[in-house]
Amino acid sequence: MTIVLNVNGVERTVDVDSDTPLLWVLRDELRLTGTKYGCGIAQCGACTVQIDGRPVRSCVTPVAQVAGQPIVTIEGVTGPEADAVREAWVQHDTPQCGYCQSGQILAAEALLRATPRPTDADIDTAMAGNLCRCATYPRIRQAIKTAARTLEGRRS
Amino acid sequence: MNTLPEVPLSRREMLLGLGALVVGAVVPLPGRSGRLLGAEAATGPLVANAFVCIAPDSTVTVLSPNIELGQGPFTGLATLVADELDADWSQMRAAHAPADARLYANPTFGVQGTGGSTSMYVGYESLRKAGAAARALIVAAAAQSWDVPAAEITIERGVVRHAGSGRSGSFGDFVAPAGQLTPPAEPVLKTPDRFIYIGRPLPKLDTRAKTDGSAQYTLDVYRDDMLIAVVAHAPKFGATVASFDDAAARRVRGVVDVRGTDFGVAVYATSTWAALRGRQALAVRWNEAAAELRSTAAIEAEALALVRSRGQVAAERGALDAALAAGHQLIEAEYTFPYLAHAPLEPLDAVIERRGDLIEVWMGSQIQTGDQMVIAQVCGVKPGQVRLNTMLTGGSFGRRAQQGSQFAAEAAAVFMAAGGRRPVKLFWTREDDIRGGFYRPQMVHRLRGAIDAEGRIVAWEQVIAGRSILTGSTFEGAMVNGIDQTMVEGAADLPYAVPNLQVSVHVTKSPVPVLWWRSVGHTHTGYVVETFIDELLERAGKDPIAGRIELLADQPRMAGVLRRVAEISQWDSPPPAGRARGVAVVYSFNSWVAEVAEVSIGPAGEPRVHKVWCAVDCGRAVNPDIVAAQMEGGIGYGLGAGLYGAITLDEGGSVRQSNFHDYRSLRIGEAPEIEVAIMPSAERPTGVGEPGTPPIMPAVANALRRLTGKPARQLPLVQRG
Ligand code: FES
Ligand code: FES
């Protein structure tokens, strides 16, 4: 069926089965390959995108369910939080293989918009769904704190 | 942490701005300069040698023979070149070298491949020479162009200068004339006091592309007219396809073909979702005549029976039996280790396409030479007709370094079964990965140790039973006296001065395929040796660190990391209430790593690791920040597996686990804070990708024993009900 999606602020029309997970529509149809597959069952977070600003596992999200809603992927995430998170990721040289990092960054960006000064417990909760098999967790934690400090500095 | 500007990663396709075809036609010849075929002489890059390519815009691309799996060889190897070349870090790029064993064989294995934590050890010589040779070409070309003596030319941060005449230029200015010159056979290398980058925490070349979604992995390769294939694999190891009914699968919209292969039944579709749904709709009957039908519990019981008697002797000294008999205190212990999946976050995948006489492949190939040969064989072409593009890869931990190249063979077979014309992407789901075998072997150890009346450890007997990784593999030649060293490494060469010792092995058999898993034999020998020595020292009334150091009189670097980790962890001060500390030290891949873990018991009764201190001696640290990152990653990887990881087989032989909900992985809230100290050293750089892993679990277990009073001898520590 024909479905109209709003991805990174652009309207995209796709012709797919309505139960196709958003992940495979983004990748196979729209070639937005920054969103990754890791498990297909909402266990790893590699496929994290934002819908209406909130992190969502695209591998278990039927595409028809999000027609018309604002979808943001790693290729399109912008704004002060996104900038601060990317800068902090670069400063701490967080990625190893890098495969999980699109999902980590989208989860971290959403966390900082909702909770500008996250505690360790906030980070544990918000990032619990994002596996990193390379175990870059210490740097993810540091980078989130760095980004929070940067944002605070820029606000004041 | 980072003091230099970030540099964007240049993808192969962007290399030199000339397009993928030209890049694929790089014909670098060692020991002389070459050019890109088809490139105009005036605009082409300088292929200084097999490893260094300098473009007219002065960017320097280092061709990495090693795959970038996240361990940092792109940055590390580029550092070695940049230093000898006196380049500016901002002009450095890295890309995977083409598959070509003549140019890029790893001397450790004799083929092109990455493993054994050898990239920096090998590259420290070859890549520095490559950088120095490229520098000599630039200097000679500048001397010629300016008509001044070469000895008067200097290069600093990519700027070529002749002070006397006041002339200066950049590398790009000399690319054309340098291409006409012959590089020196034995370029002179810098003395370490003149290093400008080696030893500094330069920012990684591939970080930026890994934060904006632009880094290209195999899964991201889409070719025109490409089919996506998934394979229904046998549910039991060793089972084969008896027959299948594909009528329902073929009715799924988007499914275009279904074929039987030696690896299972392949479903081809125009989209991933259609391929997955098509596979679900298949009905396959399996022939289980040669299958493993035993449970892992039964396999373990067999190994436990074996270790009651001595096996084939791998190491022996002194008079063990007499020492055991005369011992004042005798301790016996049995240890069991489960199968472990590697579970890299990007599951196995490959794209294959035919282009004229060539077979073009994109995959995270860790042993390029083997993969190239096997693909050629299956596709009926010569290895030279297989153009293998090594891709950035979502982790491996050993999984993509297959002796026998079974995954490459599967990809080629699936490509050929559909006619070998349309490009095919073979995609493994997480379930395929978790149930796909090539596990860290299930292992059992039995230990007996004796302490004399004076508190000295006088006897050590270790019997090991389990699967051999090398027996029957293409690397069988690496066995020593008929013994697979990957079963006994770390035990047969026990570092502690115990006068009477014997280590022996029993090899078990099963159709379950096994493979090296980050740090290989040390995953189990490190645990056994380091927890058993800790128990013996405790019985002897010795401090875990001081007691170890006493037994390491002829192991100064091992004692060195122990002393250092004692310092940074403030070993002599008591831990906070409710917590205990444990230590372990392991020598692996030519590096020494000591770790101290501070542990408590969490609310759910699970161990909680709060902090880990790590001291590493890996020779000269080419990039200390990458060394630290590899220690952090190795610790997290080992900790997750040791706490939660197990692949088990039911009675009947089916794998119980299938995905991350039941093959549990470490999550951020379970990851400890980690502090790393790197020993200063002028020795040649040694491994860092694997050596961080072995000490973590014994350090945790030793801390737990102090908390609970009970030794932990079965992994994983958190057992499922
Ligand atoms: S792929 Fe969606 S959570 Fe793992
Ligand atoms: S960086 Fe490799 S999985 Fe996170």
Short mmCIF file of C-alpha atoms and ligand atoms in Angstrom, two decimals, chain A residues 94-101 104 131-136 140, chain B residues 69-70 210 217 344-346 393-395 397, ligand 2:
data_model
loop_
_atom_site.label_atom_id
_atom_site.label_comp_id
_atom_site.label_asym_id
_atom_site.label_seq_id
_atom_site.Cartn_x
_atom_site.Cartn_y
_atom_site.Cartn_z
CA THR A 94 33.41 7.25 21.84
CA PRO A 95 32.76 4.91 18.88
CA GLN A 96 34.71 1.72 18.37
CA CYS A 97 33.07 -0.33 15.61
CA GLY A 98 30.49 2.46 15.54
CA TYR A 99 27.57 0.26 14.60
CA CYS A 100 25.47 1.03 17.69
CA GLN A 101 26.29 4.71 17.77
CA GLN A 104 23.12 5.76 21.13
CA LEU A 131 23.48 -2.24 23.63
CA CYS A 132 27.08 -1.63 22.71
CA ARG A 133 28.85 -4.92 22.13
CA CYS A 134 32.16 -3.02 22.00
CA ALA A 135 31.28 -1.82 25.52
CA THR A 136 31.93 1.86 24.94
CA ILE A 140 28.97 7.16 26.37
CA LEU B 69 36.50 -3.63 13.43
CA GLY B 70 36.62 -0.90 16.06
CA LYS B 210 30.45 7.08 13.04
CA TYR B 217 29.06 -1.05 6.66
CA PRO B 344 28.97 -8.63 17.13
CA LEU B 345 26.26 -6.00 16.81
CA GLU B 346 26.34 -6.18 13.01
CA THR B 393 32.33 -3.68 10.31
CA GLY B 394 30.08 -3.70 13.34
CA GLY B 395 32.45 -5.71 15.51
CA PHE B 397 35.58 -10.38 18.42
S1 FES C 2 30.71 0.77 19.11
FE1 FES C 2 30.56 -1.30 18.45
S2 FES C 2 28.61 -1.89 19.18
FE2 FES C 2 28.90 0.06 20.03
#
